[in-house]
Short mmCIF file of C-alpha atoms and ligand atoms in Angstrom, two decimals:
data_model
loop_
_atom_site.label_atom_id
_atom_site.label_comp_id
_atom_site.label_asym_id
_atom_site.label_seq_id
_atom_site.Cartn_x
_atom_site.Cartn_y
_atom_site.Cartn_z
CA MET A 19 148.38 88.96 52.91
CA THR A 20 151.10 88.33 55.57
CA SER A 21 154.53 87.12 54.30
CA ASN A 22 153.88 83.87 56.24
CA GLU A 23 150.59 83.16 54.40
CA ALA A 24 152.60 83.94 51.04
CA ARG A 25 155.02 81.03 51.76
CA LYS A 26 152.36 78.39 52.59
CA PRO A 27 153.93 75.31 50.73
CA ILE A 28 152.48 74.15 47.47
CA ARG A 29 151.08 70.83 48.25
CA LYS A 30 148.06 70.64 45.97
CA ALA A 31 147.84 70.61 42.08
CA VAL A 32 144.86 70.94 39.87
CA PHE A 33 144.70 69.01 36.58
CA PRO A 34 141.96 70.31 34.48
CA VAL A 35 141.10 67.41 32.21
CA ALA A 36 137.46 68.05 31.34
CA GLY A 37 137.91 69.58 27.94
CA LEU A 38 136.35 67.99 24.82
CA GLY A 39 139.69 67.65 22.88
CA THR A 40 137.90 68.43 19.60
CA ARG A 41 141.19 69.08 17.65
CA PHE A 42 142.01 65.36 18.00
CA LEU A 43 138.75 63.93 16.97
CA PRO A 44 137.95 61.25 16.08
CA ALA A 45 140.79 59.94 18.25
CA THR A 46 139.38 61.55 21.37
CA LYS A 47 135.69 60.48 20.92
CA ALA A 48 136.08 57.54 23.42
CA ILE A 49 139.67 58.26 24.81
CA PRO A 50 140.58 61.42 26.63
CA LYS A 51 143.01 63.51 24.95
CA GLU A 52 145.31 63.40 28.17
CA MET A 53 145.48 59.60 27.60
CA LEU A 54 147.18 60.01 24.17
CA PRO A 55 150.82 58.64 24.52
CA ILE A 56 153.99 60.38 23.68
CA ILE A 57 155.78 57.15 22.99
CA ASP A 58 154.80 54.93 25.94
CA ARG A 59 153.55 57.40 28.61
CA PRO A 60 150.18 59.25 28.30
CA LEU A 61 150.27 62.97 28.45
CA ILE A 62 148.86 63.00 31.92
CA GLN A 63 151.64 60.98 33.25
CA TYR A 64 154.37 63.43 32.13
CA ALA A 65 152.36 66.26 34.07
CA VAL A 66 151.94 64.11 37.18
CA ASP A 67 155.70 63.07 37.16
CA GLU A 68 156.51 66.91 37.03
CA ALA A 69 154.15 67.48 39.90
CA ARG A 70 155.69 64.81 42.13
CA GLU A 71 159.20 66.10 41.30
CA ALA A 72 158.11 69.35 42.57
CA GLY A 73 156.85 68.05 45.83
CA ILE A 74 153.12 68.16 45.21
CA GLU A 75 151.22 65.72 47.48
CA GLN A 76 147.66 65.87 46.49
CA LEU A 77 146.45 65.65 42.73
CA ILE A 78 143.07 67.11 41.97
CA PHE A 79 141.76 66.09 38.58
CA VAL A 80 138.89 67.98 37.21
CA THR A 81 137.17 65.39 34.98
CA GLY A 82 134.06 65.08 32.85
CA ARG A 83 132.13 62.65 30.71
CA GLY A 84 134.28 59.82 29.17
CA LYS A 85 137.32 60.58 31.26
CA THR A 86 137.36 57.61 33.70
CA ALA A 87 140.34 56.09 31.99
CA ILE A 88 142.65 58.87 33.38
CA VAL A 89 141.62 57.83 36.98
CA GLU A 90 142.09 54.13 36.05
CA HIS A 91 145.43 54.76 34.88
CA PHE A 92 146.53 55.70 38.43
CA ASP A 93 144.93 52.96 39.93
CA THR A 94 146.12 49.34 40.80
CA ALA A 95 145.38 47.01 37.89
CA TYR A 96 145.29 43.70 40.03
CA GLU A 97 144.76 41.31 37.16
CA LEU A 98 147.36 42.68 35.02
CA GLU A 99 149.97 42.79 37.65
CA ARG A 100 149.15 39.39 38.76
CA THR A 101 149.29 37.96 35.39
CA MET A 102 152.53 39.74 34.63
CA ALA A 103 154.03 38.61 37.82
CA ASP A 104 153.03 34.98 37.16
CA ARG A 105 154.88 35.34 33.81
CA GLY A 106 157.84 36.70 35.44
CA LYS A 107 157.49 40.02 34.01
CA ASN A 108 159.13 42.97 35.44
CA LEU A 109 156.51 45.38 37.13
CA ASP A 110 158.78 48.44 37.37
CA VAL A 111 157.33 49.92 34.29
CA LEU A 112 154.17 50.47 36.21
CA ASP A 113 155.87 52.41 39.11
CA ALA A 114 155.04 55.97 37.92
CA THR A 115 151.40 55.11 37.91
CA ARG A 116 151.24 54.22 41.61
CA LEU A 117 150.22 56.97 44.05
CA LEU A 118 149.90 57.09 47.63
CA PRO A 119 146.30 55.86 48.77
CA GLY A 120 144.24 59.07 48.92
CA ASN A 121 146.42 61.23 47.14
CA LEU A 122 144.19 61.48 44.02
CA VAL A 123 140.98 63.42 44.17
CA THR A 124 138.55 63.89 41.43
CA VAL A 125 135.84 66.67 41.00
CA ARG A 126 133.58 66.78 38.21
CA GLN A 127 133.04 69.72 35.64
CA GLN A 128 129.65 68.65 34.36
CA VAL A 129 129.67 71.07 31.40
CA PRO A 130 132.97 72.07 29.78
CA MET A 131 132.62 76.00 30.33
CA GLY A 132 136.28 76.82 30.06
CA LEU A 133 139.45 76.46 31.86
CA GLY A 134 138.64 79.13 34.52
CA HIS A 135 135.42 77.35 35.37
CA ALA A 136 137.06 73.98 35.64
CA ILE A 137 139.62 75.38 38.14
CA TRP A 138 136.69 77.00 40.13
CA CYS A 139 135.22 73.46 40.37
CA ALA A 140 138.04 72.34 42.43
CA ARG A 141 137.65 75.19 45.06
CA ALA A 142 136.41 72.92 47.89
CA VAL A 143 139.41 70.63 47.58
CA VAL A 144 141.89 73.19 47.21
CA GLY A 145 140.54 75.11 50.29
CA ASN A 146 142.49 78.01 51.55
CA GLU A 147 146.03 77.41 50.49
CA PRO A 148 148.01 78.24 47.30
CA PHE A 149 147.99 75.53 44.67
CA ALA A 150 149.55 74.70 41.26
CA ILE A 151 147.72 74.21 37.94
CA PHE A 152 148.99 71.95 35.00
CA LEU A 153 147.56 71.94 31.68
CA PRO A 154 148.56 68.26 30.62
CA ASP A 155 148.41 69.05 27.00
CA GLU A 156 151.21 71.37 27.33
CA MET A 157 154.45 69.32 27.77
CA MET A 158 157.23 70.82 29.56
CA VAL A 159 160.50 69.18 29.20
CA GLY A 160 163.33 70.60 31.40
CA SER A 161 165.83 69.54 34.28
CA PRO A 162 164.60 70.35 36.73
CA GLY A 163 161.11 70.27 35.55
CA CYS A 164 158.89 73.56 34.92
CA MET A 165 156.88 73.28 38.22
CA LYS A 166 159.98 72.65 40.21
CA GLN A 167 161.63 75.84 38.75
CA MET A 168 158.42 77.53 39.71
CA VAL A 169 158.26 76.35 43.31
CA ASP A 170 161.84 77.29 43.80
CA ALA A 171 160.77 80.91 42.43
CA TYR A 172 157.70 80.74 44.76
CA ASN A 173 159.91 80.17 47.78
CA GLU A 174 161.73 83.34 46.76
CA VAL A 175 158.90 85.73 46.05
CA GLY A 176 155.57 84.18 47.32
CA GLY A 177 152.15 85.36 45.74
CA ASN A 178 151.04 84.13 42.21
CA LEU A 179 153.38 82.92 39.48
CA ILE A 180 152.91 81.93 35.86
CA SER A 181 155.43 80.11 33.71
CA VAL A 182 156.23 81.99 30.42
CA LEU A 183 158.19 81.43 27.34
CA GLU A 184 159.70 83.72 24.73
CA VAL A 185 158.39 83.30 21.28
CA PRO A 186 158.99 85.23 18.00
CA GLN A 187 156.95 88.43 17.94
CA GLU A 188 154.94 87.46 14.96
CA GLU A 189 153.49 84.42 16.90
CA VAL A 190 152.18 86.35 20.02
CA SER A 191 148.54 86.69 18.68
CA SER A 192 147.95 82.95 19.22
CA TYR A 193 148.59 83.20 23.03
CA GLY A 194 148.15 84.82 26.29
CA VAL A 195 150.90 87.51 26.49
CA ILE A 196 152.22 89.15 29.81
CA ALA A 197 153.07 92.82 30.22
CA PRO A 198 156.40 92.59 32.28
CA GLY A 199 157.31 95.01 35.03
CA GLN A 200 160.23 95.06 37.16
CA ARG A 201 162.82 92.48 36.69
CA VAL A 202 163.73 90.32 39.73
CA SER A 203 166.32 88.29 38.22
CA ASP A 204 167.22 86.80 34.90
CA ALA A 205 164.13 84.10 35.11
CA LEU A 206 161.84 86.15 37.40
CA THR A 207 159.78 89.21 36.33
CA GLU A 208 156.96 91.05 37.82
CA VAL A 209 153.73 90.88 35.97
CA THR A 210 151.71 94.19 35.34
CA GLY A 211 149.12 92.94 33.02
CA LEU A 212 147.85 89.93 30.91
CA VAL A 213 146.40 90.20 27.31
CA GLU A 214 144.76 87.28 25.66
CA LYS A 215 145.77 86.88 22.02
CA PRO A 216 146.71 90.49 21.35
CA ARG A 217 147.36 91.88 17.83
CA ARG A 218 151.05 91.73 17.04
CA GLU A 219 151.40 95.55 17.28
CA ASP A 220 149.56 95.76 20.56
CA ALA A 221 151.40 92.88 22.46
CA PRO A 222 153.11 94.12 25.56
CA SER A 223 155.85 91.67 25.25
CA ASN A 224 156.77 88.40 23.43
CA LEU A 225 156.43 86.42 26.55
CA ILE A 226 153.57 83.88 26.38
CA ILE A 227 151.79 82.16 29.26
CA SER A 228 152.45 78.42 29.23
CA GLY A 229 150.46 75.88 30.97
CA ARG A 230 151.74 75.97 34.56
CA TYR A 231 150.62 78.24 37.31
CA ILE A 232 150.98 78.70 41.03
CA LEU A 233 147.96 80.74 42.39
CA GLN A 234 146.71 81.93 45.67
CA PRO A 235 143.25 80.61 46.70
CA GLU A 236 141.59 84.14 46.23
CA VAL A 237 141.63 83.37 42.51
CA MET A 238 138.49 81.07 43.38
CA ARG A 239 136.48 84.17 44.64
CA THR A 240 137.40 85.99 41.43
CA LEU A 241 136.51 83.18 39.22
CA GLU A 242 133.09 82.97 41.11
CA SER A 243 132.13 86.41 40.02
CA GLN A 244 133.82 86.23 36.43
CA GLU A 245 131.83 86.97 33.53
CA LYS A 246 132.15 84.76 30.46
CA GLY A 247 134.92 85.84 28.18
CA ALA A 248 136.37 84.88 24.87
CA GLY A 249 134.59 81.94 23.20
CA GLY A 250 131.76 82.31 25.67
CA GLU A 251 133.99 80.52 28.16
CA ILE A 252 135.00 81.51 31.75
CA GLN A 253 138.69 82.29 31.26
CA LEU A 254 141.44 81.92 33.68
CA THR A 255 143.57 84.54 32.19
CA ASP A 256 140.75 87.22 32.92
CA ALA A 257 140.56 86.15 36.48
CA MET A 258 144.25 86.41 36.94
CA ALA A 259 144.46 89.72 35.23
CA ARG A 260 141.93 91.04 37.80
CA MET A 261 144.22 89.99 40.71
CA ILE A 262 147.15 91.83 39.37
CA GLY A 263 147.75 94.90 41.64
CA GLN A 264 146.01 93.23 44.48
CA GLN A 265 148.48 90.55 45.07
CA PRO A 266 152.19 89.94 44.04
CA PHE A 267 152.26 88.42 40.53
CA HIS A 268 155.44 87.17 38.77
CA ALA A 269 156.35 85.34 35.57
CA VAL A 270 159.09 82.76 35.66
CA LYS A 271 160.80 82.11 32.39
CA PHE A 272 161.00 78.35 31.92
CA ASP A 273 164.34 77.08 31.32
CA GLY A 274 163.46 74.05 29.08
CA ARG A 275 161.22 73.14 26.16
CA ARG A 276 157.57 73.21 25.70
CA PHE A 277 155.44 71.20 23.30
CA ASP A 278 151.89 72.02 22.57
CA CYS A 279 150.51 68.53 22.48
CA GLY A 280 147.01 70.03 22.19
CA SER A 281 147.78 70.62 18.51
CA LYS A 282 148.47 67.81 15.84
CA THR A 283 151.96 69.23 14.91
CA GLY A 284 153.00 69.84 18.49
CA PHE A 285 152.08 66.30 19.30
CA VAL A 286 154.33 64.95 16.52
CA GLU A 287 157.27 67.29 17.50
CA ALA A 288 156.97 65.96 21.06
CA THR A 289 156.98 62.49 19.96
CA LEU A 290 159.94 62.80 17.54
CA SER A 291 162.05 64.96 19.89
CA LEU A 292 161.50 62.63 22.82
CA ALA A 293 162.18 59.47 20.71
CA LEU A 294 165.48 61.04 19.48
CA GLU A 295 166.52 61.50 23.32
CA ARG A 296 165.68 57.91 24.29
CA PRO A 297 168.82 55.70 24.29
CA ASP A 298 166.55 52.66 23.51
CA MET A 299 165.21 54.28 20.38
CA ALA A 300 167.36 57.26 19.13
CA GLU A 301 169.51 55.43 16.58
CA GLU A 302 166.54 53.55 14.97
CA VAL A 303 164.37 56.56 14.80
CA ARG A 304 167.03 58.91 13.55
CA ALA A 305 167.56 56.27 10.73
CA ILE A 306 163.84 56.32 9.96
CA MET A 307 163.55 60.05 9.81
CA THR A 308 166.62 60.47 7.63
CA ARG A 309 165.23 57.80 5.10
CA LEU A 310 161.82 59.50 5.24
CA LEU A 311 163.27 62.94 4.44
CA ALA A 312 165.26 61.43 1.75
CA GLU A 313 162.33 59.86 0.16
CA GLY A 314 160.20 63.05 0.50
CA ALA A 315 163.01 65.29 -1.06
P1 LIG B 403 141.97 73.31 25.62
O1 LIG B 403 141.76 74.73 25.25
O2 LIG B 403 143.06 72.70 24.98
O3 LIG B 403 140.67 72.69 25.16
O4 LIG B 403 141.94 73.10 27.17
P2 LIG B 403 140.17 71.10 25.02
O5 LIG B 403 138.85 70.95 24.99
O6 LIG B 403 141.10 70.27 25.65
O7 LIG B 403 140.76 70.78 23.37
P3 LIG B 403 140.14 71.31 21.93
O8 LIG B 403 140.65 72.76 21.87
O9 LIG B 403 138.71 71.02 21.89
O10 LIG B 403 140.89 70.41 20.99
C1 LIG B 403 143.08 73.51 27.93
C2 LIG B 403 143.02 72.43 29.03
O11 LIG B 403 141.67 72.83 29.96
C3 LIG B 403 141.00 71.78 30.10
C4 LIG B 403 141.30 70.84 28.91
O12 LIG B 403 140.99 69.56 29.37
C5 LIG B 403 142.75 71.10 28.86
O13 LIG B 403 143.60 70.33 29.64
N1 LIG B 403 139.66 72.26 30.15
C6 LIG B 403 139.19 73.12 29.04
C7 LIG B 403 138.67 71.80 31.09
O14 LIG B 403 138.96 70.96 31.95
N2 LIG B 403 137.51 72.38 30.90
C8 LIG B 403 137.05 73.18 30.03
O15 LIG B 403 135.88 73.71 30.07
C9 LIG B 403 138.06 73.57 29.11
#
């Protein structure tokens, strides 16, 4: 890879949203997990906002059965807007859902065969350029946002990047963990290996992979020949691990907070945390929480 190719701008992002969301059943029987709201915005909206802040132009949603509400969310709702306008209501609240025509592309993952397989389904749209990946159920709250931090790092080192977070050593066995190599700066470290859900004593670090990636298009070829891994699914971590050594690979330590909204407690934590930061709600929510805690004590 020439250094020129390594710095192709990150214009496209893949959002795999074809998972079954079984941990949230029955809520996710008819509603996609990605449409569950944290206060008044669905999870997918937070991820899309983060992508746009990072300069991403084209959003590629890998969808599946029952996921049409996600695409509808970013469409014009003519009747709603017309009725609101007739009633003198402010339409600014819908601004974040407006995309430039043609900037949203969907591809279908007919069978949810794993995250790696979902990414591979987007290969024709991604083409021959580096691209970002967002797992919308991992909510990254930071200023600037996580992907903007990653794009800044990419402009420095190129190649492949994954966002990581430090966790207590006793928690590593629930996550993908990186083996760190040379440190480039406080936030940027070379990656020499990736291990999925290691035993605590075998973990090469306490830096876990969180749901944001910048990958070179060659990952698609690696995924193409990828055997099924853990859980009988085609794993993205395995494909990335195979690319280490062939291409530059770095981890960016995210300066911000991550909420695992794919789990129920993480979802509640994100809701409470964001509510406590919103000027229009913070005082009332704090009072409610204080009362509930006192009642429970
Ligand atoms: P998860 O591991 O959270 O799976 O996927 P899930 O199906 O969404 O949820 P649970 O575990 O059954 O509750 C991580 C991300 O990868 C997507 C999911 O939509 C989610 O954004 N995904 C996963 C796919 O698009 N396809 C797959 O085959 C698997």
